[in-house]
mmCIF file of C-alpha atoms in Angstrom:
data_model
loop_
_atom_site.group_PDB
_atom_site.id
_atom_site.type_symbol
_atom_site.label_atom_id
_atom_site.label_comp_id
_atom_site.label_asym_id
_atom_site.label_seq_id
_atom_site.Cartn_x
_atom_site.Cartn_y
_atom_site.Cartn_z
ATOM 1 C CA MET A 1 -0.004 0.012 -0.011
ATOM 2 C CA MET A 2 1.124 3.639 -0.723
ATOM 3 C CA VAL A 3 1.072 6.292 2.014
ATOM 4 C CA GLY A 4 2.264 9.556 0.609
ATOM 5 C CA SER A 5 5.440 8.698 -1.265
ATOM 6 C CA ARG A 6 6.160 5.532 0.747
ATOM 7 C CA GLU A 7 5.069 2.089 0.059
ATOM 8 C CA PHE A 8 4.410 -0.382 2.835
ATOM 9 C CA ARG A 9 3.765 -4.095 2.802
ATOM 10 C CA SER A 10 0.278 -4.936 4.158
ATOM 11 C CA VAL A 11 -0.315 -5.852 7.839
ATOM 12 C CA GLY A 12 -1.341 -9.487 6.679
ATOM 13 C CA THR A 13 1.864 -9.818 4.643
ATOM 14 C CA VAL A 14 4.063 -8.755 7.409
ATOM 15 C CA LEU A 15 2.231 -10.999 9.920
ATOM 16 C CA ALA A 16 2.425 -14.037 7.582
ATOM 17 C CA GLY A 17 6.175 -13.773 7.465
ATOM 18 C CA LEU A 18 6.829 -13.328 11.197
ATOM 19 C CA ASP A 19 7.202 -16.926 11.972
ATOM 20 C CA ALA A 20 9.949 -17.304 9.462
ATOM 21 C CA VAL A 21 11.695 -14.126 10.672
ATOM 22 C CA PHE A 22 11.674 -15.530 14.246
ATOM 23 C CA ALA A 23 12.951 -18.967 13.179
ATOM 24 C CA GLN A 24 16.124 -18.538 15.185
ATOM 25 C CA ALA A 25 14.311 -17.888 18.440
ATOM 26 C CA GLU A 26 14.642 -21.126 20.523
ATOM 27 C CA ARG A 27 11.491 -22.785 21.841
ATOM 28 C CA PRO A 28 11.786 -22.579 25.776
ATOM 29 C CA VAL A 29 12.359 -25.839 27.632
ATOM 30 C CA ARG A 30 10.748 -24.324 30.797
ATOM 31 C CA ILE A 31 8.498 -21.327 31.625
ATOM 32 C CA ASP A 32 8.918 -19.951 35.233
ATOM 33 C CA ALA A 33 5.455 -18.646 36.461
ATOM 34 C CA CYS A 34 3.567 -18.269 39.681
ATOM 35 C CA SER A 35 0.824 -20.690 39.943
ATOM 36 C CA CYS A 36 -1.821 -17.909 40.057
ATOM 37 C CA CYS A 37 -0.766 -16.569 36.697
ATOM 38 C CA LEU A 38 -0.261 -19.743 34.769
ATOM 39 C CA ARG A 39 -1.133 -23.283 35.577
ATOM 40 C CA PRO A 40 1.233 -26.179 34.990
ATOM 41 C CA ASP A 41 -0.944 -27.786 32.384
ATOM 42 C CA GLU A 42 -1.046 -24.300 30.480
ATOM 43 C CA ILE A 43 2.735 -24.305 30.521
ATOM 44 C CA GLU A 44 2.978 -27.792 29.232
ATOM 45 C CA VAL A 45 0.743 -26.979 26.208
ATOM 46 C CA LEU A 46 3.118 -24.057 25.291
ATOM 47 C CA LEU A 47 6.242 -26.121 25.693
ATOM 48 C CA ARG A 48 5.033 -29.123 23.641
ATOM 49 C CA THR A 49 3.032 -27.395 20.868
ATOM 50 C CA PRO A 50 4.858 -25.919 17.812
ATOM 51 C CA ARG A 51 4.548 -22.099 18.008
ATOM 52 C CA GLN A 52 2.524 -21.693 14.769
ATOM 53 C CA LEU A 53 -0.092 -24.312 15.888
ATOM 54 C CA LEU A 54 -0.820 -22.666 19.272
ATOM 55 C CA SER A 55 -4.407 -21.643 19.412
ATOM 56 C CA VAL A 56 -5.861 -18.614 21.094
ATOM 57 C CA GLU A 57 -6.859 -20.689 23.995
ATOM 58 C CA ASP A 58 -3.385 -22.082 24.217
ATOM 59 C CA ILE A 59 -1.460 -18.881 24.337
ATOM 60 C CA GLN A 60 -3.742 -16.312 25.692
ATOM 61 C CA PRO A 61 -3.206 -17.099 29.424
ATOM 62 C CA TYR A 62 0.531 -16.639 28.787
ATOM 63 C CA ALA A 63 0.125 -13.596 26.577
ATOM 64 C CA SER A 64 -1.833 -11.805 29.278
ATOM 65 C CA VAL A 65 0.807 -12.130 31.968
ATOM 66 C CA ALA A 66 4.154 -12.320 30.054
ATOM 67 C CA MET A 67 7.020 -10.347 31.801
ATOM 68 C CA LEU A 68 4.633 -9.930 34.806
ATOM 69 C CA GLY A 69 3.716 -13.095 36.532
ATOM 70 C CA ALA A 70 5.256 -15.509 33.932
ATOM 71 C CA GLY A 71 8.062 -15.960 31.577
ATOM 72 C CA SER A 72 11.307 -14.289 30.513
ATOM 73 C CA ALA A 73 12.361 -12.035 27.783
ATOM 74 C CA ALA A 74 13.752 -15.038 25.934
ATOM 75 C CA ASP A 75 10.503 -17.110 25.877
ATOM 76 C CA LEU A 76 8.431 -13.930 24.995
ATOM 77 C CA ARG A 77 10.682 -13.406 22.084
ATOM 78 C CA TYR A 78 9.791 -17.069 21.016
ATOM 79 C CA PHE A 79 6.141 -16.569 21.374
ATOM 80 C CA THR A 80 5.862 -12.948 20.036
ATOM 81 C CA PRO A 81 5.167 -13.747 16.329
ATOM 82 C CA ARG A 82 2.161 -15.950 17.189
ATOM 83 C CA ILE A 83 0.991 -13.518 19.779
ATOM 84 C CA LEU A 84 1.049 -10.678 17.249
ATOM 85 C CA GLU A 85 -0.493 -12.686 14.541
ATOM 86 C CA LEU A 86 -3.459 -13.791 16.675
ATOM 87 C CA ARG A 87 -3.937 -10.364 18.061
ATOM 88 C CA HIS A 88 -3.709 -8.372 14.777
ATOM 89 C CA THR A 89 -5.930 -10.780 12.828
ATOM 90 C CA GLY A 90 -8.557 -10.306 15.388
ATOM 91 C CA GLU A 91 -8.579 -13.911 16.606
ATOM 92 C CA MET A 92 -7.403 -12.821 20.031
ATOM 93 C CA HIS A 93 -9.334 -9.549 20.083
ATOM 94 C CA PHE A 94 -10.064 -9.599 23.775
ATOM 95 C CA LEU A 95 -6.307 -8.981 24.656
ATOM 96 C CA ASP A 96 -5.600 -5.198 24.577
ATOM 97 C CA ILE A 97 -3.045 -4.184 22.033
ATOM 98 C CA GLU A 98 -1.526 -1.960 24.452
ATOM 99 C CA ILE A 99 -0.875 -4.903 26.763
ATOM 100 C CA VAL A 100 0.920 -6.778 24.074
ATOM 101 C CA TYR A 101 3.195 -3.977 23.202
ATOM 102 C CA ASP A 102 3.904 -3.135 26.926
ATOM 103 C CA HIS A 103 5.093 -6.720 27.521
ATOM 104 C CA MET A 104 7.432 -6.505 24.559
ATOM 105 C CA HIS A 105 8.810 -3.176 25.887
ATOM 106 C CA ARG A 106 9.381 -4.961 29.179
ATOM 107 C CA ALA A 107 11.270 -7.676 27.312
ATOM 108 C CA ASP A 108 13.501 -5.067 25.549
ATOM 109 C CA TRP A 109 12.332 -5.968 22.112
ATOM 110 C CA LYS A 110 14.522 -3.486 20.446
ATOM 111 C CA SER A 111 17.533 -5.606 21.290
ATOM 112 C CA TRP A 112 16.074 -8.612 19.503
ATOM 113 C CA PRO A 113 17.568 -9.686 16.093
ATOM 114 C CA GLU A 114 14.073 -9.543 14.780
ATOM 115 C CA ALA A 115 13.316 -5.953 15.831
ATOM 116 C CA GLU A 116 13.190 -4.606 12.285
ATOM 117 C CA ALA A 117 10.270 -6.790 11.510
ATOM 118 C CA ILE A 118 8.351 -5.543 14.555
ATOM 119 C CA VAL A 119 9.136 -2.006 13.416
ATOM 120 C CA GLU A 120 7.786 -3.011 9.879
ATOM 121 C CA LEU A 121 4.552 -4.289 11.425
ATOM 122 C CA MET A 122 3.974 -1.073 13.431
ATOM 123 C CA GLU A 123 4.525 1.011 10.245
ATOM 124 C CA ALA A 124 2.005 -1.237 8.330
ATOM 125 C CA LEU A 125 -0.504 -1.012 11.173
ATOM 126 C CA TRP A 126 -0.308 2.821 10.997
ATOM 127 C CA ALA A 127 -0.353 2.960 7.255
ATOM 128 C CA GLU A 128 -3.731 1.077 7.420
ATOM 129 C CA VAL A 129 -5.054 3.805 9.810
ATOM 130 C CA LEU A 130 -4.471 6.208 6.902
ATOM 131 C CA THR A 131 -5.675 4.120 4.130
ATOM 132 C CA ASP A 132 -8.246 1.489 5.346
ATOM 133 C CA TYR A 133 -11.034 3.092 7.364
ATOM 134 C CA PRO A 134 -13.012 1.771 9.291
ATOM 135 C CA ASP A 135 -11.187 -1.676 9.117
ATOM 136 C CA SER A 136 -7.718 -0.541 10.567
ATOM 137 C CA GLU A 137 -6.774 -0.991 14.136
ATOM 138 C CA ASP A 138 -8.033 1.767 16.467
ATOM 139 C CA PRO A 139 -5.409 4.622 16.256
ATOM 140 C CA GLY A 140 -6.453 5.482 19.909
ATOM 141 C CA ALA A 141 -5.100 2.150 20.943
ATOM 142 C CA LEU A 142 -2.188 1.980 18.607
ATOM 143 C CA LEU A 143 -0.757 5.461 19.816
ATOM 144 C CA PRO A 144 -0.325 4.379 23.477
ATOM 145 C CA ALA A 145 0.917 0.919 22.437
ATOM 146 C CA PHE A 146 3.534 2.399 20.088
ATOM 147 C CA GLY A 147 4.304 5.199 22.637
ATOM 148 C CA THR A 148 5.258 2.485 25.199
ATOM 149 C CA ALA A 149 7.036 0.286 22.783
ATOM 150 C CA VAL A 150 8.987 2.960 20.943
ATOM 151 C CA GLY A 151 9.021 5.966 23.170
ATOM 152 C CA THR A 152 7.728 8.478 20.564
ATOM 153 C CA VAL A 153 4.642 8.696 18.327
ATOM 154 C CA ALA A 154 5.921 11.858 16.525
ATOM 155 C CA PRO A 155 6.208 10.100 13.181
ATOM 156 C CA ASN A 156 2.615 8.799 13.391
ATOM 157 C CA LEU A 157 1.331 12.324 14.372
ATOM 158 C CA ALA A 158 3.272 13.877 11.440
ATOM 159 C CA SER A 159 1.853 11.464 8.911
ATOM 160 C CA TRP A 160 -1.673 11.776 10.238
ATOM 161 C CA SER A 161 -1.491 15.628 10.032
ATOM 162 C CA ARG A 162 -1.275 15.435 6.309
ATOM 163 C CA LEU A 163 -4.999 14.291 6.120
ATOM 164 C CA THR A 164 -4.582 13.453 2.360
ATOM 165 C CA THR A 165 -6.835 10.504 2.593
ATOM 166 C CA ALA A 166 -10.452 9.945 3.548
ATOM 167 C CA ALA A 167 -9.304 7.350 5.945
ATOM 168 C CA ALA A 168 -7.021 9.726 7.789
ATOM 169 C CA VAL A 169 -9.732 12.314 7.932
ATOM 170 C CA HIS A 170 -12.453 9.892 9.193
ATOM 171 C CA SER A 171 -10.139 8.303 11.759
ATOM 172 C CA LEU A 172 -9.079 11.638 13.121
ATOM 173 C CA ARG A 173 -12.651 12.566 13.516
ATOM 174 C CA ASP A 174 -13.355 9.319 15.473
ATOM 175 C CA PHE A 175 -10.299 9.799 17.656
ATOM 176 C CA LEU A 176 -11.212 13.311 18.639
ATOM 177 C CA THR A 177 -14.883 12.731 19.230
ATOM 178 C CA ASP A 178 -14.674 9.384 20.948
ATOM 179 C CA GLU A 179 -11.164 9.158 22.524
ATOM 180 C CA VAL A 180 -10.346 12.656 23.474
ATOM 181 C CA LYS A 181 -11.822 14.718 26.342
ATOM 182 C CA LEU A 182 -11.633 18.420 27.214
ATOM 183 C CA ARG A 183 -10.348 18.645 30.971
ATOM 184 C CA HIS A 184 -9.620 21.974 32.500
ATOM 185 C CA GLY A 185 -9.295 23.566 29.040
ATOM 186 C CA THR A 186 -6.868 20.869 27.710
ATOM 187 C CA LEU A 187 -7.766 18.095 25.262
ATOM 188 C CA MET A 188 -6.489 14.809 26.733
ATOM 189 C CA PRO A 189 -6.621 11.316 25.218
ATOM 190 C CA ASN A 190 -8.669 9.194 27.612
ATOM 191 C CA ASN A 191 -7.069 5.765 26.956
ATOM 192 C CA ALA A 192 -6.238 4.432 30.463
ATOM 193 C CA PHE A 193 -3.041 2.588 29.004
ATOM 194 C CA TRP A 194 -1.169 5.771 28.400
ATOM 195 C CA ASN A 195 1.969 6.305 30.326
ATOM 196 C CA VAL A 196 1.143 9.940 31.352
ATOM 197 C CA ASP A 197 4.665 10.639 32.249
ATOM 198 C CA GLY A 198 6.170 9.430 28.936
ATOM 199 C CA ASP A 199 7.399 11.474 25.916
ATOM 200 C CA ALA A 200 4.706 10.040 23.594
ATOM 201 C CA HIS A 201 1.824 11.163 25.834
ATOM 202 C CA HIS A 202 3.329 14.692 25.999
ATOM 203 C CA GLU A 203 3.599 14.604 22.207
ATOM 204 C CA VAL A 204 -0.074 13.956 21.739
ATOM 205 C CA ILE A 205 -1.074 16.595 24.279
ATOM 206 C CA GLU A 206 1.081 19.160 22.451
ATOM 207 C CA TRP A 207 -0.209 18.058 19.064
ATOM 208 C CA LEU A 208 -3.832 18.442 20.247
ATOM 209 C CA ASN A 209 -3.428 21.637 22.180
ATOM 210 C CA GLY A 210 -0.422 23.516 20.579
ATOM 211 C CA GLY A 211 -2.084 24.084 17.262
ATOM 212 C CA ALA A 212 -0.617 21.392 15.036
ATOM 213 C CA ALA A 213 -3.748 19.332 14.787
ATOM 214 C CA ARG A 214 -5.991 22.294 14.309
ATOM 215 C CA GLN A 215 -3.641 23.677 11.595
ATOM 216 C CA ALA A 216 -3.699 20.351 9.890
ATOM 217 C CA VAL A 217 -7.536 20.327 9.769
ATOM 218 C CA ASP A 218 -7.631 24.002 8.608
ATOM 219 C CA ARG A 219 -5.262 23.101 5.759
ATOM 220 C CA ALA A 220 -7.441 20.149 4.744
ATOM 221 C CA LEU A 221 -10.608 22.281 4.794
ATOM 222 C CA ALA A 222 -8.819 25.072 2.732
ATOM 223 C CA ARG A 223 -7.932 22.384 0.121
ATOM 224 C CA GLY A 224 -11.634 21.592 -0.243
ATOM 225 C CA THR A 225 -13.299 18.311 -1.437
ATOM 226 C CA GLU A 226 -16.356 17.239 -3.224
ATOM 227 C CA ASP A 227 -16.656 14.336 -0.635
ATOM 228 C CA GLN A 228 -19.407 15.410 1.657
ATOM 229 C CA ASP A 229 -18.665 12.796 4.290
ATOM 230 C CA ARG A 230 -15.077 13.913 4.353
ATOM 231 C CA SER A 231 -15.983 17.547 4.663
ATOM 232 C CA ARG A 232 -18.304 16.625 7.556
ATOM 233 C CA SER A 233 -15.559 14.823 9.333
ATOM 234 C CA LEU A 234 -13.261 17.811 8.938
ATOM 235 C CA VAL A 235 -15.844 20.195 10.389
ATOM 236 C CA GLU A 236 -16.452 17.874 13.348
ATOM 237 C CA SER A 237 -12.700 17.579 14.036
ATOM 238 C CA HIS A 238 -12.322 21.368 13.775
ATOM 239 C CA ALA A 239 -15.142 21.722 16.325
ATOM 240 C CA VAL A 240 -13.371 19.624 18.783
ATOM 241 C CA LEU A 241 -9.999 21.223 18.412
ATOM 242 C CA ALA A 242 -11.551 24.751 18.570
ATOM 243 C CA GLN A 243 -12.568 24.026 22.194
ATOM 244 C CA VAL A 244 -8.931 24.636 23.152
ATOM 245 C CA ARG A 245 -9.115 28.121 21.797
ATOM 246 C CA ALA A 246 -12.570 28.661 23.262
ATOM 247 C CA ALA A 247 -11.407 27.513 26.728
ATOM 248 C CA ASP A 248 -8.346 29.898 26.502
ATOM 249 C CA HIS A 249 -10.612 32.840 25.522
ATOM 250 C CA PRO A 250 -13.956 32.304 27.311
ATOM 251 C CA THR A 251 -16.798 34.699 26.280
#
């Protein structure tokens, strides 16, 4: 898929190749876990079943507590391609994306030999936000997930700000109307998984309140479009972002 002048492989293509990319990650021979987090029979299934054959029921208990009450960075590296595949294909939809990427952060995924493939997946996921509305992952979940995993979402906000596709426009409208609240004159993302002390959270706050998001919408409105749905989404986004100015200068 093309986003601007860049071409990205699709999320499905990247996911399909992850098992091969992680071929050198060794299957664990044991998984240490407290019994309240992972039962011995659940561990046994993980140890004896080839990674690509693990079902949602097999891996979900581990994926929920990895790096917290169970497992190590080494065994999470081994299971990561299957966890990502099941989560991003929607089969393991009840496990929050933010939790998956937080666990990878705790395991220092950037040090893994396969880190480049994870970066490619994140780029593909974001490219879908900008091209595949409403079927992409929720950007309101991807931003805190990527913020935890990478430490910055500045590139995501920059690409979103171009607003050159209908998908980018509609996804921004949904984000602003459903996942952002005005609190004491400041627009704040309301996802509870945000690390509010992290750089990425501050980047989003500045983007929403410092004028960059509003200017992006203003530019898109100035360009004009014959797509009435797109125009309506831009107007709705502008109304949300204008609350900051109104809060600063109450009548």
